XYZ file of C-alpha atoms in Angstrom:
780
model
C 37.072 4.533 -7.766
C 39.678 4.122 -4.814
C 38.698 2.003 -2.530
C 38.555 3.217 1.428
C 40.890 0.174 2.027
C 43.926 1.874 -0.446
C 46.000 4.426 0.578
C 45.314 7.816 0.624
C 41.213 6.711 -0.091
C 38.570 8.661 2.247
C 37.606 6.607 5.070
C 33.969 4.879 5.135
C 31.477 7.409 7.163
C 28.141 7.020 8.503
C 25.140 6.846 6.539
C 23.996 10.883 6.745
C 20.805 12.393 5.059
C 21.431 14.053 1.561
C 17.999 15.794 0.204
C 14.778 16.516 0.399
C 11.593 17.671 -1.530
C 10.698 21.239 -1.169
C 7.196 21.175 0.431
C 4.297 22.266 -1.710
C 1.871 24.950 -0.682
C -1.043 23.415 -0.083
C 0.889 20.779 2.064
C 2.360 23.940 4.219
C -1.046 25.125 4.786
C -2.230 22.164 6.182
C 0.419 21.928 8.320
C -0.539 25.135 10.088
C -3.962 24.012 10.025
C -3.749 20.415 11.843
C -0.272 20.483 13.100
C 2.634 18.674 12.097
C 2.636 15.038 10.970
C 2.313 12.439 13.622
C 4.853 9.381 13.117
C 2.393 6.421 12.118
C 5.132 4.499 14.968
C 3.014 6.183 17.052
C -0.571 4.802 16.045
C -0.870 2.720 19.392
C -0.221 6.033 21.197
C -3.939 7.486 19.704
C -6.133 4.669 21.294
C -8.130 5.334 23.861
C -8.140 3.870 27.531
C -11.827 3.434 29.773
C -11.948 6.670 30.809
C -11.217 8.772 27.444
C -13.416 6.046 25.713
C -16.036 6.664 27.788
C -16.402 10.426 27.467
C -15.718 9.906 23.731
C -17.474 7.029 22.576
C -20.477 7.227 24.860
C -21.530 10.495 24.718
C -23.723 9.766 21.520
C -25.875 7.309 23.410
C -26.056 9.445 26.939
C -26.682 12.452 25.061
C -29.414 11.087 23.296
C -31.500 11.380 27.004
C -31.862 14.625 26.381
C -34.537 14.697 23.015
C -35.493 10.369 23.130
C -38.387 11.300 25.778
C -39.289 14.293 24.295
C -40.098 12.869 21.183
C -42.517 10.593 22.909
C -44.426 13.888 24.207
C -44.285 15.081 20.687
C -46.272 12.691 19.371
C -48.984 11.677 22.143
C -49.742 15.228 23.137
C -51.578 16.384 20.524
C -53.629 13.228 20.731
C -54.240 12.524 24.246
C -53.461 15.923 25.724
C -52.566 15.713 29.417
C -53.525 11.957 29.270
C -50.385 12.072 27.281
C -48.033 11.910 30.703
C -50.216 8.757 32.111
C -49.422 6.926 28.978
C -45.756 8.418 28.675
C -44.452 6.390 31.758
C -45.383 2.604 30.935
C -43.792 3.989 26.918
C -40.194 4.645 28.895
C -40.474 1.236 30.394
C -40.506 -0.267 27.607
C -37.878 1.471 25.710
C -35.850 0.370 29.628
C -36.294 -3.056 28.700
C -35.368 -3.185 25.321
C -31.943 -1.149 26.057
C -31.345 -3.735 28.843
C -31.974 -6.468 26.233
C -29.858 -4.527 23.198
C -27.125 -3.636 26.010
C -26.348 -7.799 27.025
C -26.577 -8.551 23.166
C -23.984 -6.060 22.050
C -22.375 -7.075 25.165
C -21.794 -10.323 23.435
C -21.335 -9.000 20.136
C -18.205 -7.692 21.641
C -17.091 -10.707 23.363
C -17.501 -12.589 19.869
C -15.753 -10.245 17.589
C -13.103 -8.859 19.649
C -11.222 -6.724 17.553
C -14.411 -5.175 14.833
C -17.841 -5.715 15.970
C -21.045 -4.245 15.145
C -23.899 -4.781 12.543
C -21.896 -4.855 9.554
C -19.163 -7.567 10.883
C -21.691 -9.710 12.113
C -23.811 -9.448 8.891
C -20.977 -10.496 6.570
C -19.609 -13.239 8.503
C -23.172 -14.801 9.248
C -25.801 -13.377 5.908
C -22.930 -12.683 3.002
C -21.890 -9.940 1.678
C -25.446 -8.577 0.292
C -27.111 -8.179 3.811
C -23.770 -7.072 5.187
C -24.099 -4.122 2.457
C -27.509 -3.100 3.964
C -26.020 -3.118 7.273
C -23.044 -0.858 5.837
C -25.429 1.286 4.390
C -27.559 1.554 7.861
C -24.672 2.626 9.841
C -23.654 5.137 7.364
C -27.052 6.777 7.194
C -27.066 6.121 11.097
C -23.557 8.332 11.499
C -24.729 11.139 9.135
C -27.937 11.434 10.266
C -26.553 11.642 14.111
C -23.937 14.225 13.609
C -26.908 16.088 12.204
C -29.391 15.544 15.222
C -26.676 15.913 17.729
C -25.482 19.527 16.617
C -29.243 20.564 16.016
C -29.965 19.098 19.319
C -27.017 21.342 20.871
C -28.149 23.976 19.059
C -31.129 23.832 20.219
C -30.296 23.819 24.047
C -28.195 27.186 23.149
C -31.144 28.875 21.829
C -33.601 27.609 24.772
C -31.066 29.297 27.129
C -30.259 32.700 24.278
C -33.761 32.408 22.391
C -32.297 35.552 20.255
C -30.175 32.961 18.052
C -33.499 31.341 17.322
C -33.069 32.924 13.372
C -29.745 31.457 13.393
C -30.344 27.635 14.239
C -29.061 26.067 11.209
C -26.108 28.734 10.606
C -24.730 27.971 13.755
C -25.303 23.906 13.048
C -23.507 24.117 10.217
C -20.358 25.813 12.042
C -20.433 23.113 14.645
C -20.117 20.603 12.341
C -17.243 22.150 10.697
C -15.490 23.393 14.013
C -15.933 18.703 14.807
C -14.500 18.247 11.571
C -11.668 20.356 12.303
C -10.899 18.996 15.571
C -11.111 15.255 14.533
C -8.860 15.879 11.636
C -6.041 16.919 14.059
C -6.451 13.247 15.438
C -8.385 10.695 17.065
C -6.516 11.745 20.746
C -7.121 15.677 20.486
C -11.033 14.996 19.724
C -11.169 12.591 22.138
C -9.460 14.744 25.024
C -11.174 17.876 24.079
C -15.069 16.060 24.429
C -13.780 13.777 27.983
C -14.748 16.499 30.093
C -18.232 17.650 28.710
C -19.604 14.203 29.136
C -18.631 14.432 32.917
C -19.999 17.550 33.183
C -23.513 16.612 31.517
C -23.286 13.737 34.119
C -22.812 15.778 37.076
C -25.232 18.489 35.858
C -28.014 16.419 35.354
C -27.558 14.439 38.649
C -28.143 17.836 40.476
C -31.260 18.459 38.776
C -32.324 15.280 39.811
C -31.706 15.549 42.969
C -33.193 19.013 43.432
C -36.368 17.574 41.737
C -36.522 14.988 44.377
C -36.109 16.957 47.398
C -38.358 19.536 45.426
C -41.071 17.154 45.332
C -41.011 15.422 48.521
C -41.057 19.262 49.712
C -43.932 20.249 47.849
C -42.235 22.823 46.388
C -41.921 20.883 42.616
C -44.048 23.740 40.644
C -46.031 22.653 37.408
C -46.048 24.481 34.229
C -49.010 25.888 32.861
C -50.615 24.285 30.113
C -52.071 27.328 28.299
C -48.517 28.822 27.828
C -48.289 30.590 23.994
C -45.671 28.441 21.532
C -46.944 25.165 23.404
C -48.037 21.886 21.171
C -51.475 21.587 20.941
C -53.176 20.199 23.623
C -55.383 16.720 22.222
C -58.651 15.893 23.286
C -58.604 12.190 25.940
C -59.686 9.232 23.959
C -59.899 5.756 24.259
C -56.771 3.742 23.522
C -58.277 0.719 22.367
C -59.462 2.687 19.062
C -57.506 1.750 15.911
C -56.334 5.200 15.870
C -55.420 5.707 19.047
C -53.171 2.583 19.022
C -51.635 3.739 15.718
C -50.666 7.061 17.804
C -49.113 5.102 21.150
C -47.107 2.946 18.191
C -45.950 6.491 16.652
C -44.911 7.484 19.731
C -42.859 4.486 20.627
C -41.368 5.006 17.183
C -40.636 8.308 18.229
C -39.171 7.588 21.829
C -36.871 4.690 20.020
C -34.592 7.585 19.486
C -33.486 7.516 22.594
C -31.663 4.191 22.136
C -29.343 5.282 19.281
C -25.738 5.307 20.125
C -25.572 1.594 21.680
C -24.164 0.302 18.719
C -21.134 2.807 18.480
C -18.647 1.524 21.116
C -18.891 -2.471 18.734
C -18.098 -0.122 15.690
C -15.015 1.289 17.456
C -13.285 -1.412 19.946
C -10.565 -0.892 17.673
C -10.116 2.425 19.385
C -9.568 1.276 22.836
C -6.307 0.504 24.311
C -5.474 -3.724 24.772
C -7.407 -5.715 25.785
C -9.336 -4.054 23.419
C -12.293 -6.263 23.703
C -12.552 -6.445 27.901
C -12.299 -2.759 28.018
C -15.021 -1.876 25.172
C -17.444 -4.556 26.864
C -16.724 -2.524 30.385
C -17.260 1.081 28.803
C -20.462 -0.737 27.319
C -22.158 -1.865 30.511
C -21.467 1.282 31.999
C -22.720 3.625 29.437
C -26.319 1.562 29.119
C -26.722 2.032 32.712
C -25.682 5.511 32.700
C -28.528 6.105 29.492
C -31.011 3.887 31.854
C -31.059 6.713 34.875
C -30.781 9.622 32.643
C -34.138 8.346 30.512
C -35.792 7.404 33.968
C -34.489 11.009 35.635
C -35.755 12.998 32.824
C -39.068 11.222 31.659
C -39.887 11.491 35.590
C -39.674 14.710 35.919
C -41.179 15.907 32.985
C -44.106 13.908 34.138
C -43.952 15.728 37.629
C -43.559 19.795 35.945
C -46.157 18.939 32.941
C -43.133 19.462 30.575
C -45.499 19.920 27.265
C -43.080 20.553 24.290
C -42.988 23.569 22.725
C -44.022 23.616 18.711
C -40.874 25.065 18.084
C -38.705 22.426 19.606
C -37.078 25.292 21.827
C -36.946 25.639 24.731
C -36.818 21.616 25.132
C -38.060 19.657 27.436
C -34.558 18.756 29.248
C -34.351 22.648 29.549
C -37.966 23.313 31.177
C -37.264 20.195 33.384
C -33.754 21.743 34.887
C -35.184 25.252 35.021
C -38.108 23.787 37.128
C -35.877 21.492 39.385
C -33.389 23.992 39.906
C -35.682 27.297 41.222
C -35.355 31.060 40.925
C -32.693 31.164 43.412
C -29.161 32.366 42.363
C -27.942 29.258 42.577
C -30.868 27.995 40.625
C -30.663 30.344 37.465
C -26.290 30.393 37.355
C -27.262 26.062 37.637
C -29.554 26.358 35.334
C -27.021 27.742 32.460
C -24.499 25.423 33.612
C -26.879 22.306 32.814
C -27.478 24.307 29.452
C -23.856 24.717 28.669
C -23.407 20.949 29.761
C -26.285 19.743 27.624
C -24.720 21.615 24.860
C -21.635 20.386 24.926
C -22.287 16.479 25.725
C -25.024 16.899 22.014
C -21.982 17.923 20.268
C -19.714 15.454 21.944
C -22.024 13.121 20.809
C -21.573 14.260 17.252
C -17.958 13.647 17.974
C -18.314 9.939 18.435
C -19.605 9.491 15.153
C -16.039 11.176 13.377
C -14.331 8.591 15.338
C -16.584 5.435 14.737
C -18.019 6.365 11.627
C -14.306 6.274 9.319
C -13.189 2.984 11.212
C -16.655 1.640 9.922
C -16.196 2.905 6.659
C -12.526 1.730 6.739
C -13.842 -1.857 7.425
C -15.587 -1.902 4.371
C -13.749 -0.123 2.080
C -11.274 -2.981 3.013
C -13.605 -5.526 1.556
C -13.863 -3.862 -1.435
C -17.503 -2.081 -1.311
C -16.648 1.499 -1.167
C -13.753 2.980 -1.961
C -10.238 2.707 -1.369
C -8.982 6.094 -0.225
C -11.593 5.930 2.838
C -8.516 3.292 3.984
C -5.867 5.662 4.279
C -4.713 7.767 7.049
C -4.497 11.421 6.870
C -1.705 13.963 8.140
C -2.436 13.032 11.958
C -3.379 9.860 11.402
C -7.349 9.616 11.676
C -9.166 8.773 8.201
C -9.808 11.976 7.273
C -11.838 10.954 3.945
C -13.954 9.619 5.719
C -14.350 12.745 8.480
C -14.532 14.546 5.453
C -16.910 12.353 3.848
C -19.289 11.894 7.192
C -18.965 16.461 7.872
C -20.496 17.142 4.244
C -23.540 14.801 3.804
C -24.428 16.033 7.253
C -24.042 19.612 6.654
C -26.435 19.041 3.365
C -28.881 16.896 5.911
C -28.800 20.029 8.399
C -29.661 22.463 5.381
C -32.224 20.291 3.898
C -34.155 19.540 6.746
C -33.689 23.017 8.452
C -32.584 21.243 11.121
C -35.324 19.988 12.719
C -34.787 17.310 15.238
C -38.575 15.734 15.297
C -37.591 14.900 11.229
C -34.283 13.761 12.010
C -35.287 11.723 14.881
C -37.195 9.031 12.470
C -34.700 8.926 9.679
C -32.036 8.273 12.549
C -34.128 5.372 14.513
C -34.868 3.599 11.659
C -31.329 3.356 10.301
C -30.074 2.415 13.970
C -32.881 -0.459 14.400
C -31.935 -1.957 11.377
C -28.303 -2.371 12.355
C -29.835 -3.862 16.185
C -32.110 -6.024 13.745
C -29.624 -7.601 11.781
C -26.592 -7.911 14.659
C -29.371 -9.422 16.554
C -30.021 -12.282 13.821
C -26.725 -12.799 13.079
C -25.542 -13.133 16.513
C -28.662 -15.269 16.670
C -27.727 -17.929 13.546
C -24.052 -17.781 15.234
C -25.288 -19.272 18.395
C -27.650 -21.503 17.328
C -26.325 -24.511 19.689
C -26.147 -22.071 22.742
C -29.983 -21.861 23.630
C -29.163 -18.747 26.540
C -27.359 -16.865 24.024
C -29.412 -17.781 20.612
C -33.052 -16.641 22.388
C -31.416 -13.182 23.566
C -30.684 -12.113 20.086
C -33.324 -13.805 18.610
C -35.335 -11.223 20.783
C -33.088 -8.512 20.166
C -33.830 -9.040 16.292
C -37.394 -9.237 16.899
C -37.841 -5.886 18.900
C -35.863 -4.272 16.597
C -37.292 -5.723 13.648
C -40.940 -4.558 14.984
C -39.636 -0.899 15.430
C -38.173 -1.015 12.117
C -41.729 -2.178 10.754
C -43.594 0.843 12.724
C -40.921 3.393 11.793
C -41.166 2.741 7.918
C -44.984 2.692 8.203
C -46.051 5.345 10.432
C -42.773 7.682 9.773
C -42.531 7.467 5.950
C -43.919 10.299 5.046
C -41.781 12.304 7.875
C -38.879 11.347 6.265
C -38.113 7.328 6.511
C -38.875 7.230 2.834
C -34.972 8.436 2.631
C -33.975 5.328 4.060
C -36.282 3.183 3.236
C -35.855 4.006 -0.596
C -31.983 5.176 -0.020
C -31.349 1.999 0.938
C -31.317 -0.427 -2.054
C -29.786 2.392 -4.337
C -27.148 2.543 -2.458
C -26.691 -1.030 -1.835
C -26.689 -1.210 -5.520
C -23.783 0.699 -6.059
C -21.234 -0.567 -3.590
C -21.987 -4.329 -4.884
C -21.141 -2.556 -8.146
C -17.929 -1.144 -6.449
C -17.722 -4.643 -5.119
C -18.122 -6.212 -8.742
C -15.221 -3.580 -10.306
C -12.998 -4.646 -7.401
C -13.087 -8.153 -8.286
C -12.669 -7.428 -12.115
C -9.583 -5.838 -11.236
C -7.794 -8.167 -9.352
C -8.787 -11.175 -11.243
C -6.960 -9.446 -13.991
C -3.846 -8.878 -11.946
C -4.077 -12.707 -10.426
C -0.722 -13.965 -10.816
C -0.726 -17.229 -12.687
C 1.311 -20.087 -12.522
C 2.915 -19.315 -16.103
C 3.410 -15.595 -14.759
C 5.444 -16.263 -11.756
C 7.965 -17.991 -13.971
C 9.688 -14.777 -14.361
C 11.174 -15.548 -17.677
C 13.921 -13.389 -19.122
C 13.739 -11.785 -22.198
C 17.023 -12.792 -24.196
C 16.858 -9.413 -26.609
C 15.528 -6.360 -25.078
C 16.241 -2.630 -27.269
C 15.458 0.527 -26.512
C 14.182 3.019 -28.529
C 14.326 7.143 -28.072
C 11.451 8.532 -30.079
C 13.085 12.060 -30.963
C 11.288 15.272 -31.458
C 13.703 17.444 -31.311
C 17.858 17.865 -30.734
C 17.930 19.609 -27.358
C 18.960 18.781 -23.584
C 16.066 16.709 -22.795
C 16.553 13.902 -25.541
C 20.330 14.204 -24.663
C 18.847 12.909 -20.871
C 17.384 10.456 -22.593
C 19.891 8.732 -24.421
C 22.398 9.174 -21.304
C 19.599 6.877 -19.789
C 19.246 4.638 -22.421
C 22.516 3.606 -22.604
C 22.683 3.058 -19.017
C 20.028 0.274 -19.456
C 22.257 -1.754 -21.642
C 20.197 -3.089 -24.315
C 21.051 -5.402 -27.009
C 20.087 -2.220 -29.788
C 19.845 1.827 -29.028
C 17.642 2.807 -31.422
C 16.031 6.707 -31.664
C 13.143 7.114 -34.048
C 11.229 10.112 -35.506
C 7.924 9.905 -36.953
C 7.615 12.175 -39.982
C 5.208 14.869 -40.172
C 6.849 17.333 -41.691
C 9.282 16.427 -44.215
C 11.495 19.889 -44.008
C 11.376 19.289 -39.904
C 12.843 16.073 -40.075
C 15.837 16.974 -42.785
C 16.716 19.041 -40.446
C 16.633 17.016 -37.509
C 18.892 14.188 -39.504
C 21.265 16.597 -40.449
C 21.913 18.016 -36.541
C 21.809 14.725 -35.299
C 24.944 13.071 -37.884
C 26.395 16.765 -36.774
C 26.117 16.126 -32.904
C 29.484 14.130 -31.299
C 26.769 12.975 -28.882
C 24.945 10.601 -31.169
C 27.771 9.163 -32.759
C 26.970 5.725 -31.989
C 23.579 5.739 -32.120
C 21.465 6.062 -35.545
C 18.536 8.036 -36.064
C 15.625 6.304 -37.973
C 13.183 8.495 -39.998
C 9.344 6.566 -39.924
C 6.799 8.202 -42.313
C 3.633 9.265 -40.312
C 1.374 10.507 -43.535
C -1.495 10.869 -41.860
C -0.188 12.216 -38.672
C -1.930 9.679 -36.747
C 1.307 9.486 -34.683
C 0.256 7.369 -31.591
C -0.928 4.712 -34.500
C 2.328 4.982 -36.190
C 4.406 4.333 -32.802
C 1.889 1.126 -32.024
C 2.590 0.157 -35.620
C 6.198 0.545 -35.189
C 6.390 -1.350 -31.406
C 4.086 -4.290 -32.822
C 6.894 -4.967 -35.491
C 9.767 -4.558 -33.668
C 8.654 -7.176 -30.636
C 6.808 -9.804 -33.457
C 9.290 -12.146 -32.480
C 8.293 -13.895 -29.105
C 11.587 -13.120 -27.962
C 12.294 -9.140 -27.643
C 11.406 -6.795 -25.207
C 10.804 -3.088 -26.496
C 11.229 -0.096 -23.888
C 9.961 3.257 -25.323
C 11.333 6.276 -23.858
C 9.645 9.426 -24.230
C 11.366 12.626 -23.342
C 8.821 15.027 -21.501
C 9.342 18.334 -21.209
C 7.415 20.200 -18.334
C 6.141 23.565 -19.073
C 4.253 25.970 -17.430
C 0.941 24.721 -15.575
C -1.685 27.247 -17.610
C 0.482 28.570 -20.258
C 2.219 25.022 -20.557
C -0.969 23.761 -22.059
C -2.315 26.795 -23.844
C 1.201 26.831 -25.962
C 2.420 22.831 -26.035
C 0.393 19.837 -26.803
C 0.464 16.899 -24.890
C 1.854 14.133 -26.785
C 3.682 12.487 -24.440
C 1.042 11.416 -22.350
C -1.172 10.265 -25.072
C 1.515 7.647 -26.425
C 1.551 6.157 -23.050
C -1.494 4.683 -22.605
C -2.206 2.909 -25.810
C 1.914 1.436 -25.377
C 1.115 0.312 -22.308
C -1.407 -2.298 -23.839
C 1.089 -4.204 -25.934
C 2.974 -7.059 -24.722
C 6.552 -7.008 -23.745
C 6.049 -3.112 -24.558
C 7.183 -0.863 -22.038
C 6.692 3.132 -22.270
C 8.750 5.341 -19.608
C 8.593 9.491 -19.831
C 11.640 10.914 -18.931
C 10.521 14.320 -16.936
C 12.817 17.497 -17.881
C 11.781 21.204 -15.845
C 11.713 23.758 -18.857
C 9.622 25.805 -16.307
C 12.610 26.071 -13.695
C 15.351 26.540 -16.285
C 12.816 29.757 -17.616
C 12.613 30.969 -14.011
C 15.998 30.741 -12.775
C 15.040 28.718 -9.686
C 17.155 26.294 -7.928
C 15.988 22.690 -7.815
C 12.978 21.552 -5.028
C 15.393 18.922 -4.208
C 18.486 20.521 -1.875
C 20.601 19.540 0.790
C 18.911 20.286 4.446
C 20.183 19.779 7.786
C 17.691 18.351 9.705
C 16.782 18.534 13.816
C 16.176 15.777 15.942
C 12.558 14.324 15.675
C 10.328 12.773 18.083
C 9.177 9.323 17.121
C 5.702 10.833 18.305
C 5.745 14.276 17.260
C 8.206 13.840 14.153
C 9.563 17.577 13.651
C 9.892 17.295 10.315
C 8.509 20.291 7.864
C 9.571 18.488 4.996
C 9.019 14.976 2.841
C 12.078 13.407 2.641
C 13.251 11.012 -0.058
C 16.456 9.756 2.279
C 16.053 7.998 5.869
C 15.321 10.687 8.390
C 17.536 10.917 11.656
C 15.945 9.038 14.773
C 15.690 10.234 18.261
C 15.892 7.309 20.417
C 17.374 8.979 23.650
C 13.719 9.903 24.837
C 12.423 5.674 24.436
C 12.114 4.235 27.346
C 13.847 1.049 26.033
C 13.643 -2.597 28.215
C 16.277 -4.953 26.060
C 15.267 -8.824 25.801
C 18.703 -9.916 26.662
C 20.702 -8.661 29.365
C 23.466 -7.480 27.884
C 23.977 -3.747 27.749
C 26.806 -1.653 27.469
C 27.665 2.140 26.715
C 26.172 3.074 23.848
C 28.169 5.052 20.765
C 26.135 7.393 18.976
C 26.057 6.432 15.308
C 27.224 9.648 13.847
C 30.796 9.302 15.849
C 31.375 5.561 14.892
C 34.494 5.057 13.671
C 35.892 2.420 10.732
C 37.716 -0.412 11.843
C 36.806 -0.314 15.777
C 33.869 -2.217 17.587
C 30.891 0.019 18.455
C 27.292 -0.574 20.310
C 24.730 1.329 18.938
C 21.183 1.868 19.459
C 18.574 3.213 16.545
C 14.966 2.954 14.952
C 15.260 0.388 12.233
C 14.178 2.306 8.818
C 14.753 -0.274 6.170
C 15.208 -4.340 5.722
C 16.699 -6.126 2.730
C 16.787 -9.329 1.896
C 18.360 -11.720 -0.099
C 16.719 -12.569 -3.800
C 15.117 -16.405 -2.993
C 17.777 -17.955 -5.866
C 20.972 -16.491 -3.864
C 22.729 -16.819 -0.644
C 20.870 -16.019 2.854
C 21.590 -12.590 3.866
C 19.949 -9.503 5.507
C 20.859 -6.070 5.745
C 19.523 -3.578 8.577
C 19.803 0.116 8.099
C 19.418 1.523 11.666
C 19.111 5.167 12.424
C 19.407 7.200 15.534
C 19.619 11.309 15.576
C 23.127 11.236 14.455
C 23.059 9.331 11.361
C 22.724 5.564 10.095
C 24.441 2.353 9.706
C 23.859 -0.831 7.965
C 23.853 -4.454 9.564
C 25.155 -7.209 7.380
C 23.536 -10.767 8.866
C 25.009 -13.166 6.400
C 23.282 -16.417 6.277
C 20.000 -16.175 7.260
C 16.891 -14.890 5.600
C 14.947 -13.515 8.215
C 15.443 -11.968 11.967
C 12.229 -12.989 13.935
C 10.641 -10.050 15.898
C 12.566 -7.505 13.409
C 10.466 -4.824 11.769
C 10.754 -1.471 10.255
C 10.025 1.071 13.072
C 11.201 -1.248 15.499
C 13.880 -0.485 18.096
C 17.498 -2.558 17.546
C 20.563 -2.225 19.731
C 23.536 -3.575 17.944
C 27.811 -4.638 18.517
C 30.396 -5.417 16.752
C 33.202 -4.715 14.071
C 32.597 -1.836 12.061
C 33.743 -2.434 8.035
C 33.207 -0.802 4.740
C 31.250 -1.035 2.222
C 30.954 1.024 -1.129
C 32.106 4.332 1.023
C 29.211 3.760 3.859
C 29.953 1.743 7.149
C 28.902 -1.604 8.018
C 28.839 -3.617 10.836
C 28.836 -7.462 10.018
C 27.177 -10.155 11.912
C 26.548 -7.792 14.682
C 25.321 -9.546 18.302
C 22.472 -7.633 18.525
C 19.083 -6.925 20.788
C 15.606 -6.132 19.789
C 13.995 -3.304 22.408
C 10.511 -4.124 23.663
């Protein structure tokens, strides 16, 4: 082959893109539905600011005010009648005290675990893996139930304004969950931007309702609803509060009202979604969220008491709807703004459900990385979201909606139990961690005691109404997760690199055997590959099942000049158990301890349906058992017969690629080679003072100096046993070039995906341009 420095030889050229793999049909459909794939280097741009995070992550918590107080009245009204409103106020006070204590507890959680907090991480660090799995399970249950209850409550708000939709409640709830899943599959940032505005609209709507309610109360125009309207919950008879039955009913109402505090944990579970500094931004957002929730709980409860908003047996109209209607009045503005409030309530509830599509995938990603859930939950999808987690939570939420018939009362009890188990574990875990800090110790201990008391009440008093699902389901799921972890541990132990294995000794004798079933171009391709391995011996073996066929094969082998240097061995297979015969052969060949055998299996790929019908799958059945034999490797050599039959061109083809953005790749096909990187839109600040005019990489010339800038797409270092060197490929939108650094094994601060400038003399290696030992700058 002529070298570029010899006369008449071609000049070297910059690295260029060569081939692409044609996108499968389902990948093209995914591109249509979700948009172009987001470059992984833009992950930091998917982080949330405090303003966006408040809209995305706080909506779950503040929207629980829409049904938390109502659930207290649902328990009290049938037991105490109108006297329920007298008991209602002190229960709200207890809820607010709990809110204050839990908020400061979780604030310290975020301060302590600055990258990822929440019940799971706290339990894992302080109680070990078994208790931490209980926390993980409750978070999983809680997030799934949140999606179900928030969407059901949002649909209930719609039905309160449009009663004709009552019979479609379950269907509408399922459709909303599916829509939320689709939005989140498009990426974290898209989902966040969509749900920022409804959070603020809800606050505007509710505080306007409070202002109107205060004004009308002071002027004496705030109405009271009649207590005998059809459809209301039946009014109970007033009774003493000291009887055992009354105390149990009040405790049940308190357990119902604890649903008002659900969602407080979402921010501590999603610290990683915030922009830097993550923990500071998360802490500020948590405090603002809790203050907002407290104000909403007080405002809705006060107005419900003033207007005697008794819940309806069917769940619609909701108490928050009754409160808004009474406060705003019957004027044109009042009626119009009432529909605005209902719309805002609907969207904040949907936004609350959306919070879980952010927090749940991040939480299960942490658990899966610890080996307690399948590894598939750690993989980011097409748009950098944890797609498998999103699909998982939406699927189970839909099942829960169908089973519960979208009943808020049923879902609220299960929801609160799962959340308060998490509160309890977080409180006790943080108390253990802060044993030497009395102030923090008593804060977290109080949180744990309050939470565990609520857990006991919910478990006992609401068992028949749905909390049995958590009580019974938790140990079952915990056993499954611990089994997953045990299995992962066994697999990792089997693959541990021992000191003996780490000494990569060379096998002195390497033989290659090609298994021959027929003489065709697939067999020729396998033989060609065998020669490229440069083994000590190349053998071709046919296992005889049919004597006549074996004789014809042997004759054809002898007559073909392609195989003149390779003999064909015929080995008897009398019982036609081909796999057993091949295993016996491999063990015989490798009986000496210094022999390694590579078996090449030509694999002819036919059509998916007729191929399986007309041909056996012998190749796959051979490779499995062979892989269990020491010092034996089975390699399948694929050959696509179907493409030749169909007369199709190869799916790997040349393709001219347009420049793409590092944030939104304009990329329609998966590539095997480097994709040109558009660096022109990047605003880069050089670390050093050295700045000169840049030359596009595609325009640099051999034997001249060049100053280039691009994105690092690959880094290659010398083996540890050789002289040190580093090779770096840098690409811009016009092409790529290799930078060679001799005498060093690493470049501090350099990583794949970073931006780099380099200046030096352009040389050549194997027909491609290389800049040897350039001066360089890393860009930030």
